[in-house]
Amino acid sequence: MRHRLSRPPRGAAAAAAAVALVCAGCAAEPDPDVYTIMNSATDEPYHSWDDEVMAECGAQAGVEVRQQSVPADQLVPKALRMASSHSLPDVLVLDGSDMPQFADPGGLVPLAELGMPPDELSDGARSFGSYDGTYYGAARSVNSLGLFYNEDMLADAGVEPPQTWDELRETAAELTEGDRYGLAISALSTEDGVYQFLPWLWSNGGDERRLDEPEAVEALEFVSSLIDDGSASRSAVNWTQADVNDQFVAGNTAMMINGPWQKPVLDEHPDVDWGVVEVPVPEEGADPVAPIGGTTFTVPANSRNPEREQVAGELVTCLTASDAQLEWSTKANNVPVAPQAAEEYREQVPELAAFADQVETARSRTEHVGTDYSVYSQAIGTAVQAALTGEATPEQALTRAQSQVEQELRSRP
Amino acid sequence: MTTAVDETAQPPAPAAGERPPRSRSGAGRRRVLAQWLFVAPAVLYMLMYFSFPLVRNVVMSFQSYTPATYFTGEAPFTGLDNWRAVLSDELFAASLWHTLLFTLGSLAGQFVLGMALALFFQRRFPLSGLMRSLLLLPWLIPMVVAGTLWRRVLDQETGVLNGALQGLQLTDSAIPWLSSPDFALLSVILVNIWIGIPFNMVILYGGLQEIPREIREAAVLDGAGFFRRFFSVTLPMLKPVVTVVLVLGFMSTVKILDLILALTNGGPAHATETLGTHTYQLSFLQLDFGQGAVVGNILILVSMVFAVIYLRANREGVTR
């Protein structure tokens, strides 16, 4: 599998043939009037919606836009392969946590150079699209996590949606009965689970760079205690966020931690009456700090055709304009980043307003650790699983994670 | 092929009379060239798609190969750093151990059950053809689909299996098939056995058909019981097929990735991490292609040993 990722050597005739096969369709000299935007919008209706807005923005810039969609898990390998043959698309839509990998070696154009300074953005949106202090990726919409609850179940039990950790612990215990759990979470060792652990870690003042500190240990102890109490299922270590949503829809749990992207699935089940609040915090009045998720529009460096970069910049400006953000966010159940658009969003989609609030204090996963994020993510995922399965205490698990990270980073040049 | 070339090339040589050596060598050279031309596409194909990536992978394991490499083209050589980092990691030792358990456990289960079914279907009975084709189903389902399906079946709370076990009052409490590090590897092996049974059954069934009926009948007349017949007659005669089944099974099992990713993602807490998932995580999640290449190379080396065994066994089978 990996050999396909390897950098094709230049010169060898055999390799040239291999490149031609691997890279069928990416012409050496692009058509001057056709611009490509690569994203991971393989699913409908997102792909068609994107086709529409991209055609509109292309018309404004006077060019034809072609959307190229690749499954999310293949986007980075494919883009890296294209980078090695200098055939990256004009606009590359990257997941926020992948963006540093492309910005670090100078593969992306700082958006300020294309007339898009991040001056008017909120801190969260700016940090989300920045690497090492430079703004490379314009977000159209972002998302985060919230606490979904089943209104009927909470009403039956006569409880309010919890706001603090203590309240969450009590409420979850109260709502647990028979085959039903109080709370469902994803604690997969991959990004699904790590993403869901970060709100507990960060809201408690923890830092992914210092996993062995008490703030981090406390956060993991809290999550662990929910499972030990029987308020959340041990199967969480095998659940993706989609599985968690299935459990919620099926009535197997009264509350869940999940993101706004589940709304379309929830809407298919009108019998489930749900609401959503921000992720509970350790102490009353504390700011919830959840991770920002979502994608950013980036412009890959194109030294051969600098004027193409300019046009690509125009396309990104158009695609991420405030009204475009609002339109996309309401359709795709994400949250706009532009403050004004977010304000209108709260009015138009009140049921997801909690996410607009959450995003204001949310943080980018790569803000501090940049291209090393994947190392931290792996270590956190392992620690969470070790603690939740009882393989280690939260403290042991996180101490191990910290030394694992340090060892891995030391082995890098 | 070579004999055909020989026949056409041979006659002119004696007819030339005066200068046989030159003419013969000219024809010989042409013959060699022709032979090479026939082999060339295969050689080129092998070089492009097998040798090249293989060599690249070995070289890569000595380089610091990161996403930046794709932009700059620079992958500095770091000597044995990658190897040292991987081999000193506890996770590597754990992966190696899990790979061993997974492979041997899967092979043993697949083989015994596959053999039992092959023997069973050797008897003629109504609907045996239909049942045999139904048993092939697990083999036809893509691994990822099988993994996703079984993940639902084995879910601790909502899975069908625990529901059935508790319904029949065979167990008191739900068994954490995939959510406990103690059970996860066993569950993954069981699912892989389920997937591998058809392959073993089909090949062994084919082998059994090859054994002449008279030998079995002779053994029956001599008073050999079922087990005696099986161990003294059937199994020795089936030996070449058994070797092939086991070696091929080993090579396809040792590198399994998709099934484990779909079932447990290598978890919980790395309990089902194998060399396959470990190389995947290093390369594609941590984007450390150099270290990923190290594990990949070890996996290739292991497979290669068994590939050689397979080739030898096969040659024996052919010459027989």
Tab-separated table of N, CA, C and O in Angstrom, chain B residues 50-154:
chain	number	residue	atom	x	y	z
B	50	PHE	N	6.859	-4.449	-8.504
B	50	PHE	CA	7.267	-5.224	-7.338
B	50	PHE	C	8.655	-4.828	-6.835
B	50	PHE	O	8.805	-4.398	-5.704
B	51	SER	N	9.641	-4.941	-7.710
B	51	SER	CA	11.010	-4.671	-7.257
B	51	SER	C	11.183	-3.216	-6.855
B	51	SER	O	11.722	-2.916	-5.786
B	52	PHE	N	10.710	-2.320	-7.687
B	52	PHE	CA	10.905	-0.900	-7.399
B	52	PHE	C	10.310	-0.493	-6.044
B	52	PHE	O	11.016	0.038	-5.191
B	53	PRO	N	9.026	-0.765	-5.824
B	53	PRO	CA	8.463	-0.398	-4.525
B	53	PRO	C	9.158	-1.104	-3.369
B	53	PRO	O	9.328	-0.522	-2.293
B	54	LEU	N	9.553	-2.351	-3.602
B	54	LEU	CA	10.203	-3.110	-2.537
B	54	LEU	C	11.517	-2.455	-2.143
B	54	LEU	O	11.799	-2.224	-0.965
B	55	VAL	N	12.312	-2.120	-3.158
B	55	VAL	CA	13.603	-1.474	-2.886
B	55	VAL	C	13.375	-0.108	-2.250
B	55	VAL	O	14.022	0.266	-1.278
B	56	ARG	N	12.387	0.637	-2.770
B	56	ARG	CA	12.069	1.950	-2.213
B	56	ARG	C	11.714	1.829	-0.736
B	56	ARG	O	12.108	2.634	0.087
B	57	ASN	N	10.946	0.797	-0.443
B	57	ASN	CA	10.496	0.605	0.924
B	57	ASN	C	11.680	0.330	1.861
B	57	ASN	O	11.713	0.809	2.987
B	58	VAL	N	12.620	-0.444	1.367
B	58	VAL	CA	13.804	-0.740	2.181
B	58	VAL	C	14.609	0.540	2.382
B	58	VAL	O	14.998	0.884	3.502
B	59	VAL	N	14.815	1.276	1.292
B	59	VAL	CA	15.585	2.530	1.388
B	59	VAL	C	14.889	3.506	2.333
B	59	VAL	O	15.510	4.124	3.196
B	60	MET	N	13.550	3.589	2.178
B	60	MET	CA	12.752	4.508	2.980
B	60	MET	C	12.924	4.260	4.476
B	60	MET	O	12.875	5.191	5.277
B	61	SER	N	13.128	3.005	4.843
B	61	SER	CA	13.217	2.685	6.271
B	61	SER	C	14.503	3.235	6.886
B	61	SER	O	14.659	3.215	8.102
B	62	PHE	N	15.407	3.725	6.058
B	62	PHE	CA	16.631	4.336	6.582
B	62	PHE	C	16.605	5.852	6.435
B	62	PHE	O	17.592	6.529	6.638
B	63	GLN	N	15.433	6.377	6.007
B	63	GLN	CA	15.332	7.810	5.772
B	63	GLN	C	14.360	8.457	6.737
B	63	GLN	O	13.465	7.796	7.264
B	64	SER	N	14.543	9.744	6.936
B	64	SER	CA	13.521	10.502	7.634
B	64	SER	C	12.535	10.959	6.568
B	64	SER	O	12.796	11.905	5.836
B	65	TYR	N	11.414	10.263	6.477
B	65	TYR	CA	10.481	10.484	5.383
B	65	TYR	C	9.176	11.027	5.950
B	65	TYR	O	8.421	10.312	6.608
B	66	THR	N	8.918	12.302	5.733
B	66	THR	CA	7.747	12.961	6.321
B	66	THR	C	6.914	13.600	5.214
B	66	THR	O	7.333	13.594	4.052
B	67	PRO	N	5.762	14.173	5.555
B	67	PRO	CA	4.971	14.842	4.523
B	67	PRO	C	5.791	15.907	3.786
B	67	PRO	O	5.604	16.115	2.583
B	68	ALA	N	6.693	16.570	4.505
B	68	ALA	CA	7.488	17.626	3.866
B	68	ALA	C	8.304	17.063	2.708
B	68	ALA	O	8.572	17.779	1.733
B	69	THR	N	8.674	15.807	2.797
B	69	THR	CA	9.464	15.180	1.745
B	69	THR	C	8.768	15.261	0.390
B	69	THR	O	9.407	15.385	-0.644
B	70	TYR	N	7.459	15.197	0.421
B	70	TYR	CA	6.715	15.224	-0.837
B	70	TYR	C	6.831	16.575	-1.527
B	70	TYR	O	6.646	16.692	-2.727
B	71	PHE	N	7.103	17.601	-0.748
B	71	PHE	CA	7.249	18.930	-1.345
B	71	PHE	C	8.702	19.223	-1.703
B	71	PHE	O	8.996	19.713	-2.774
B	72	THR	N	9.589	18.925	-0.772
B	72	THR	CA	10.983	19.311	-0.966
B	72	THR	C	11.772	18.232	-1.688
B	72	THR	O	12.812	18.515	-2.267
B	73	GLY	N	11.292	16.996	-1.646
B	73	GLY	CA	12.038	15.902	-2.247
B	73	GLY	C	13.202	15.468	-1.380
B	73	GLY	O	13.965	14.589	-1.749
B	74	GLU	N	13.348	16.088	-0.203
B	74	GLU	CA	14.480	15.748	0.655
B	74	GLU	C	14.071	14.761	1.738
B	74	GLU	O	13.166	15.020	2.503
B	75	ALA	N	14.772	13.640	1.739
B	75	ALA	CA	14.544	12.656	2.795
B	75	ALA	C	15.913	12.227	3.304
B	75	ALA	O	16.483	11.269	2.818
B	76	PRO	N	16.444	12.968	4.280
B	76	PRO	CA	17.815	12.692	4.735
B	76	PRO	C	17.934	11.280	5.311
B	76	PRO	O	17.010	10.786	5.967
B	77	PHE	N	19.078	10.666	5.041
B	77	PHE	CA	19.329	9.344	5.605
B	77	PHE	C	19.653	9.480	7.081
B	77	PHE	O	20.431	10.341	7.480
B	78	THR	N	19.034	8.642	7.884
B	78	THR	CA	19.237	8.753	9.328
B	78	THR	C	19.799	7.449	9.900
B	78	THR	O	19.634	7.170	11.076
B	79	GLY	N	20.403	6.660	9.050
B	79	GLY	CA	21.001	5.413	9.530
B	79	GLY	C	19.967	4.471	10.103
B	79	GLY	O	18.900	4.275	9.513
B	80	LEU	N	20.252	3.971	11.268
B	80	LEU	CA	19.371	2.968	11.872
B	80	LEU	C	18.331	3.580	12.803
B	80	LEU	O	17.641	2.862	13.528
B	81	ASP	N	18.210	4.926	12.781
B	81	ASP	CA	17.312	5.593	13.724
B	81	ASP	C	15.888	5.030	13.708
B	81	ASP	O	15.309	4.747	14.745
B	82	ASN	N	15.337	4.875	12.492
B	82	ASN	CA	13.966	4.372	12.387
B	82	ASN	C	13.845	2.977	12.973
B	82	ASN	O	12.899	2.668	13.695
B	83	TRP	N	14.813	2.139	12.633
B	83	TRP	CA	14.782	0.752	13.119
B	83	TRP	C	14.876	0.722	14.631
B	83	TRP	O	14.134	-0.005	15.298
B	84	ARG	N	15.778	1.550	15.159
B	84	ARG	CA	15.956	1.587	16.602
B	84	ARG	C	14.665	2.040	17.277
B	84	ARG	O	14.200	1.445	18.243
B	85	ALA	N	14.069	3.117	16.720
B	85	ALA	CA	12.862	3.664	17.327
B	85	ALA	C	11.738	2.623	17.322
B	85	ALA	O	11.038	2.444	18.315
B	86	VAL	N	11.577	1.935	16.208
B	86	VAL	CA	10.482	0.966	16.107
B	86	VAL	C	10.736	-0.231	17.018
B	86	VAL	O	9.864	-0.651	17.775
B	87	LEU	N	11.953	-0.780	16.944
B	87	LEU	CA	12.226	-2.010	17.680
B	87	LEU	C	12.246	-1.793	19.192
B	87	LEU	O	11.976	-2.716	19.951
B	88	SER	N	12.548	-0.563	19.623
B	88	SER	CA	12.591	-0.330	21.074
B	88	SER	C	11.205	0.022	21.616
B	88	SER	O	11.006	0.123	22.820
B	89	ASP	N	10.241	0.208	20.725
B	89	ASP	CA	8.891	0.560	21.151
B	89	ASP	C	8.171	-0.692	21.668
B	89	ASP	O	8.114	-1.702	20.981
B	90	GLU	N	7.622	-0.565	22.882
B	90	GLU	CA	6.875	-1.702	23.454
B	90	GLU	C	5.769	-2.170	22.519
B	90	GLU	O	5.445	-3.346	22.449
B	91	LEU	N	5.199	-1.196	21.831
B	91	LEU	CA	4.061	-1.506	20.974
B	91	LEU	C	4.457	-2.466	19.858
B	91	LEU	O	3.661	-3.281	19.408
B	92	PHE	N	5.703	-2.375	19.423
B	92	PHE	CA	6.154	-3.283	18.370
B	92	PHE	C	6.177	-4.722	18.890
B	92	PHE	O	5.684	-5.640	18.234
B	93	ALA	N	6.731	-4.896	20.084
B	93	ALA	CA	6.780	-6.240	20.672
B	93	ALA	C	5.370	-6.785	20.846
B	93	ALA	O	5.086	-7.951	20.520
B	94	ALA	N	4.471	-5.914	21.319
B	94	ALA	CA	3.088	-6.343	21.505
B	94	ALA	C	2.464	-6.730	20.162
B	94	ALA	O	1.799	-7.758	20.042
B	95	SER	N	2.714	-5.910	19.132
B	95	SER	CA	2.148	-6.186	17.812
B	95	SER	C	2.650	-7.516	17.281
B	95	SER	O	1.899	-8.282	16.672
B	96	LEU	N	3.922	-7.767	17.502
B	96	LEU	CA	4.524	-8.999	17.005
B	96	LEU	C	3.845	-10.207	17.664
B	96	LEU	O	3.468	-11.176	17.006
B	97	TRP	N	3.666	-10.114	18.950
B	97	TRP	CA	3.031	-11.179	19.721
B	97	TRP	C	1.588	-11.384	19.275
B	97	TRP	O	1.131	-12.503	19.047
B	98	HIS	N	0.859	-10.269	19.103
B	98	HIS	CA	-0.534	-10.372	18.646
B	98	HIS	C	-0.610	-10.964	17.249
B	98	HIS	O	-1.500	-11.747	16.940
B	99	THR	N	0.347	-10.573	16.395
B	99	THR	CA	0.347	-11.096	15.036
B	99	THR	C	0.526	-12.614	15.061
B	99	THR	O	-0.148	-13.349	14.333
B	100	LEU	N	1.434	-13.062	15.937
B	100	LEU	CA	1.698	-14.496	16.057
B	100	LEU	C	0.431	-15.231	16.516
B	100	LEU	O	0.001	-16.211	15.896
B	101	LEU	N	-0.180	-14.716	17.598
B	101	LEU	CA	-1.396	-15.355	18.117
B	101	LEU	C	-2.505	-15.340	17.077
B	101	LEU	O	-3.185	-16.338	16.856
B	102	PHE	N	-2.660	-14.186	16.454
B	102	PHE	CA	-3.733	-14.022	15.469
B	102	PHE	C	-3.550	-14.996	14.313
B	102	PHE	O	-4.490	-15.679	13.900
B	103	THR	N	-2.323	-15.069	13.802
B	103	THR	CA	-2.066	-15.892	12.628
B	103	THR	C	-2.203	-17.380	12.954
B	103	THR	O	-2.924	-18.113	12.260
B	104	LEU	N	-1.534	-17.813	14.022
B	104	LEU	CA	-1.585	-19.231	14.355
B	104	LEU	C	-2.999	-19.649	14.786
B	104	LEU	O	-3.501	-20.694	14.369
B	105	GLY	N	-3.624	-18.804	15.596
B	105	GLY	CA	-4.984	-19.106	16.040
B	105	GLY	C	-5.942	-19.210	14.864
B	105	GLY	O	-6.727	-20.158	14.760
B	106	SER	N	-5.860	-18.234	13.954
B	106	SER	CA	-6.739	-18.244	12.785
B	106	SER	C	-6.493	-19.487	11.950
B	106	SER	O	-7.435	-20.173	11.547
B	107	LEU	N	-5.214	-19.779	11.695
B	107	LEU	CA	-4.876	-20.917	10.834
B	107	LEU	C	-5.388	-22.219	11.429
B	107	LEU	O	-6.010	-23.030	10.736
B	108	ALA	N	-5.139	-22.400	12.729
B	108	ALA	CA	-5.552	-23.644	13.372
B	108	ALA	C	-7.066	-23.808	13.262
B	108	ALA	O	-7.560	-24.865	12.842
B	109	GLY	N	-7.794	-22.745	13.613
B	109	GLY	CA	-9.247	-22.823	13.582
B	109	GLY	C	-9.784	-23.056	12.187
B	109	GLY	O	-10.624	-23.933	11.949
B	110	GLN	N	-9.267	-22.269	11.232
B	110	GLN	CA	-9.734	-22.390	9.844
B	110	GLN	C	-9.474	-23.775	9.303
B	110	GLN	O	-10.308	-24.370	8.627
B	111	PHE	N	-8.284	-24.297	9.610
B	111	PHE	CA	-7.879	-25.565	9.031
B	111	PHE	C	-8.720	-26.718	9.601
B	111	PHE	O	-9.266	-27.526	8.859
B	112	VAL	N	-8.825	-26.750	10.921
B	112	VAL	CA	-9.559	-27.860	11.546
B	112	VAL	C	-11.020	-27.857	11.099
B	112	VAL	O	-11.560	-28.883	10.667
B	113	LEU	N	-11.652	-26.680	11.148
B	113	LEU	CA	-13.061	-26.623	10.767
B	113	LEU	C	-13.230	-26.835	9.263
B	113	LEU	O	-14.168	-27.498	8.828
B	114	GLY	N	-12.305	-26.268	8.486
B	114	GLY	CA	-12.373	-26.450	7.031
B	114	GLY	C	-12.227	-27.923	6.672
B	114	GLY	O	-12.950	-28.447	5.813
B	115	MET	N	-11.318	-28.607	7.334
B	115	MET	CA	-11.091	-30.030	7.082
B	115	MET	C	-12.318	-30.851	7.474
B	115	MET	O	-12.766	-31.732	6.736
B	116	ALA	N	-12.868	-30.516	8.648
B	116	ALA	CA	-14.051	-31.242	9.110
B	116	ALA	C	-15.181	-31.109	8.098
B	116	ALA	O	-15.843	-32.094	7.740
B	117	LEU	N	-15.387	-29.893	7.606
B	117	LEU	CA	-16.459	-29.668	6.634
B	117	LEU	C	-16.161	-30.375	5.316
B	117	LEU	O	-17.058	-30.945	4.691
B	118	ALA	N	-14.886	-30.353	4.896
B	118	ALA	CA	-14.518	-31.017	3.643
B	118	ALA	C	-14.815	-32.514	3.739
B	118	ALA	O	-15.368	-33.114	2.818
B	119	LEU	N	-14.471	-33.114	4.880
B	119	LEU	CA	-14.729	-34.541	5.080
B	119	LEU	C	-16.232	-34.807	5.091
B	119	LEU	O	-16.723	-35.772	4.511
B	120	PHE	N	-16.937	-33.882	5.754
B	120	PHE	CA	-18.385	-34.039	5.860
B	120	PHE	C	-19.038	-34.036	4.470
B	120	PHE	O	-19.885	-34.861	4.154
B	121	PHE	N	-18.589	-33.095	3.636
B	121	PHE	CA	-19.220	-32.970	2.323
B	121	PHE	C	-18.748	-34.027	1.331
B	121	PHE	O	-19.240	-34.083	0.217
B	122	GLN	N	-17.764	-34.838	1.745
B	122	GLN	CA	-17.324	-35.900	0.862
B	122	GLN	C	-18.395	-36.967	0.716
B	122	GLN	O	-18.461	-37.666	-0.285
B	123	ARG	N	-19.209	-37.081	1.749
B	123	ARG	CA	-20.321	-38.021	1.626
B	123	ARG	C	-21.344	-37.410	0.700
B	123	ARG	O	-21.486	-36.203	0.623
B	124	ARG	N	-22.059	-38.258	0.034
B	124	ARG	CA	-23.113	-37.759	-0.849
B	124	ARG	C	-24.411	-37.703	-0.068
B	124	ARG	O	-24.796	-38.684	0.552
B	125	PHE	N	-25.045	-36.570	-0.070
B	125	PHE	CA	-26.369	-36.488	0.554
B	125	PHE	C	-27.142	-35.362	-0.109
B	125	PHE	O	-26.540	-34.472	-0.729
B	126	PRO	N	-28.454	-35.378	0.023
B	126	PRO	CA	-29.259	-34.371	-0.683
B	126	PRO	C	-28.878	-32.946	-0.245
B	126	PRO	O	-28.545	-32.741	0.930
B	127	LEU	N	-28.923	-32.057	-1.175
B	127	LEU	CA	-28.683	-30.629	-0.934
B	127	LEU	C	-27.242	-30.292	-0.518
B	127	LEU	O	-26.964	-29.184	-0.086
B	128	SER	N	-26.316	-31.267	-0.651
B	128	SER	CA	-24.950	-30.974	-0.229
B	128	SER	C	-24.342	-29.883	-1.105
B	128	SER	O	-23.581	-29.048	-0.623
B	129	GLY	N	-24.678	-29.891	-2.389
B	129	GLY	CA	-24.162	-28.848	-3.285
B	129	GLY	C	-24.607	-27.469	-2.841
B	129	GLY	O	-23.817	-26.533	-2.751
B	130	LEU	N	-25.891	-27.355	-2.519
B	130	LEU	CA	-26.453	-26.066	-2.099
B	130	LEU	C	-25.784	-25.603	-0.801
B	130	LEU	O	-25.370	-24.450	-0.668
B	131	MET	N	-25.638	-26.535	0.150
B	131	MET	CA	-25.038	-26.160	1.426
B	131	MET	C	-23.592	-25.728	1.244
B	131	MET	O	-23.126	-24.803	1.893
B	132	ARG	N	-22.912	-26.453	0.345
B	132	ARG	CA	-21.519	-26.099	0.114
B	132	ARG	C	-21.408	-24.683	-0.440
B	132	ARG	O	-20.549	-23.898	-0.045
B	133	SER	N	-22.298	-24.328	-1.362
B	133	SER	CA	-22.191	-22.974	-1.932
B	133	SER	C	-22.596	-21.929	-0.901
B	133	SER	O	-22.060	-20.827	-0.889
B	134	LEU	N	-23.521	-22.273	-0.004
B	134	LEU	CA	-23.887	-21.307	1.042
B	134	LEU	C	-22.710	-21.052	1.977
B	134	LEU	O	-22.495	-19.937	2.431
B	135	LEU	N	-21.955	-22.132	2.223
B	135	LEU	CA	-20.809	-21.995	3.129
B	135	LEU	C	-19.722	-21.102	2.538
B	135	LEU	O	-18.833	-20.644	3.241
B	136	LEU	N	-19.797	-20.874	1.241
B	136	LEU	CA	-18.789	-20.023	0.599
B	136	LEU	C	-19.012	-18.540	0.899
B	136	LEU	O	-18.118	-17.731	0.709
B	137	LEU	N	-20.222	-18.227	1.356
B	137	LEU	CA	-20.589	-16.814	1.519
B	137	LEU	C	-19.563	-15.959	2.276
B	137	LEU	O	-19.204	-14.879	1.801
B	138	PRO	N	-19.083	-16.424	3.442
B	138	PRO	CA	-18.138	-15.552	4.165
B	138	PRO	C	-16.939	-15.147	3.328
B	138	PRO	O	-16.366	-14.075	3.500
B	139	TRP	N	-16.586	-16.036	2.413
B	139	TRP	CA	-15.424	-15.780	1.581
B	139	TRP	C	-15.690	-14.672	0.563
B	139	TRP	O	-14.795	-13.977	0.124
B	140	LEU	N	-16.954	-14.534	0.197
B	140	LEU	CA	-17.299	-13.583	-0.862
B	140	LEU	C	-17.515	-12.175	-0.315
B	140	LEU	O	-17.460	-11.203	-1.046
B	141	ILE	N	-17.768	-12.082	0.985
B	141	ILE	CA	-18.036	-10.760	1.570
B	141	ILE	C	-16.721	-10.006	1.751
B	141	ILE	O	-15.762	-10.556	2.273
B	142	PRO	N	-16.677	-8.742	1.318
B	142	PRO	CA	-15.455	-7.959	1.552
B	142	PRO	C	-15.154	-7.869	3.047
B	142	PRO	O	-16.076	-7.786	3.865
B	143	MET	N	-13.867	-7.886	3.393
B	143	MET	CA	-13.431	-7.877	4.787
B	143	MET	C	-14.058	-6.740	5.588
B	143	MET	O	-14.463	-6.925	6.734
B	144	VAL	N	-14.092	-5.553	4.966
B	144	VAL	CA	-14.583	-4.389	5.699
B	144	VAL	C	-16.054	-4.574	6.062
B	144	VAL	O	-16.501	-4.238	7.162
B	145	VAL	N	-16.799	-5.161	5.117
B	145	VAL	CA	-18.220	-5.397	5.371
B	145	VAL	C	-18.375	-6.427	6.483
B	145	VAL	O	-19.153	-6.244	7.428
B	146	ALA	N	-17.583	-7.515	6.384
B	146	ALA	CA	-17.647	-8.546	7.418
B	146	ALA	C	-17.297	-7.938	8.777
B	146	ALA	O	-17.958	-8.219	9.781
B	147	GLY	N	-16.273	-7.088	8.793
B	147	GLY	CA	-15.844	-6.474	10.045
B	147	GLY	C	-16.941	-5.615	10.649
B	147	GLY	O	-17.255	-5.716	11.841
B	148	THR	N	-17.553	-4.788	9.820
B	148	THR	CA	-18.600	-3.903	10.303
B	148	THR	C	-19.787	-4.704	10.829
B	148	THR	O	-20.376	-4.400	11.876
B	149	LEU	N	-20.118	-5.747	10.086
B	149	LEU	CA	-21.233	-6.608	10.464
B	149	LEU	C	-20.985	-7.261	11.821
B	149	LEU	O	-21.819	-7.222	12.727
B	150	TRP	N	-19.811	-7.841	11.975
B	150	TRP	CA	-19.490	-8.534	13.212
B	150	TRP	C	-19.351	-7.582	14.388
B	150	TRP	O	-19.574	-7.956	15.535
B	151	ARG	N	-18.961	-6.333	14.087
B	151	ARG	CA	-18.847	-5.369	15.163
B	151	ARG	C	-20.221	-5.159	15.804
B	151	ARG	O	-20.359	-4.993	17.005
B	152	ARG	N	-21.239	-5.169	14.957
B	152	ARG	CA	-22.602	-5.031	15.475
B	152	ARG	C	-23.012	-6.293	16.236
B	152	ARG	O	-23.612	-6.221	17.291
B	153	VAL	N	-22.684	-7.438	15.674
B	153	VAL	CA	-23.067	-8.703	16.303
B	153	VAL	C	-22.425	-8.832	17.679
B	153	VAL	O	-23.045	-9.305	18.631
B	154	LEU	N	-21.174	-8.390	17.777
B	154	LEU	CA	-20.412	-8.609	19.004
B	154	LEU	C	-20.530	-7.471	20.019
B	154	LEU	O	-19.932	-7.535	21.084
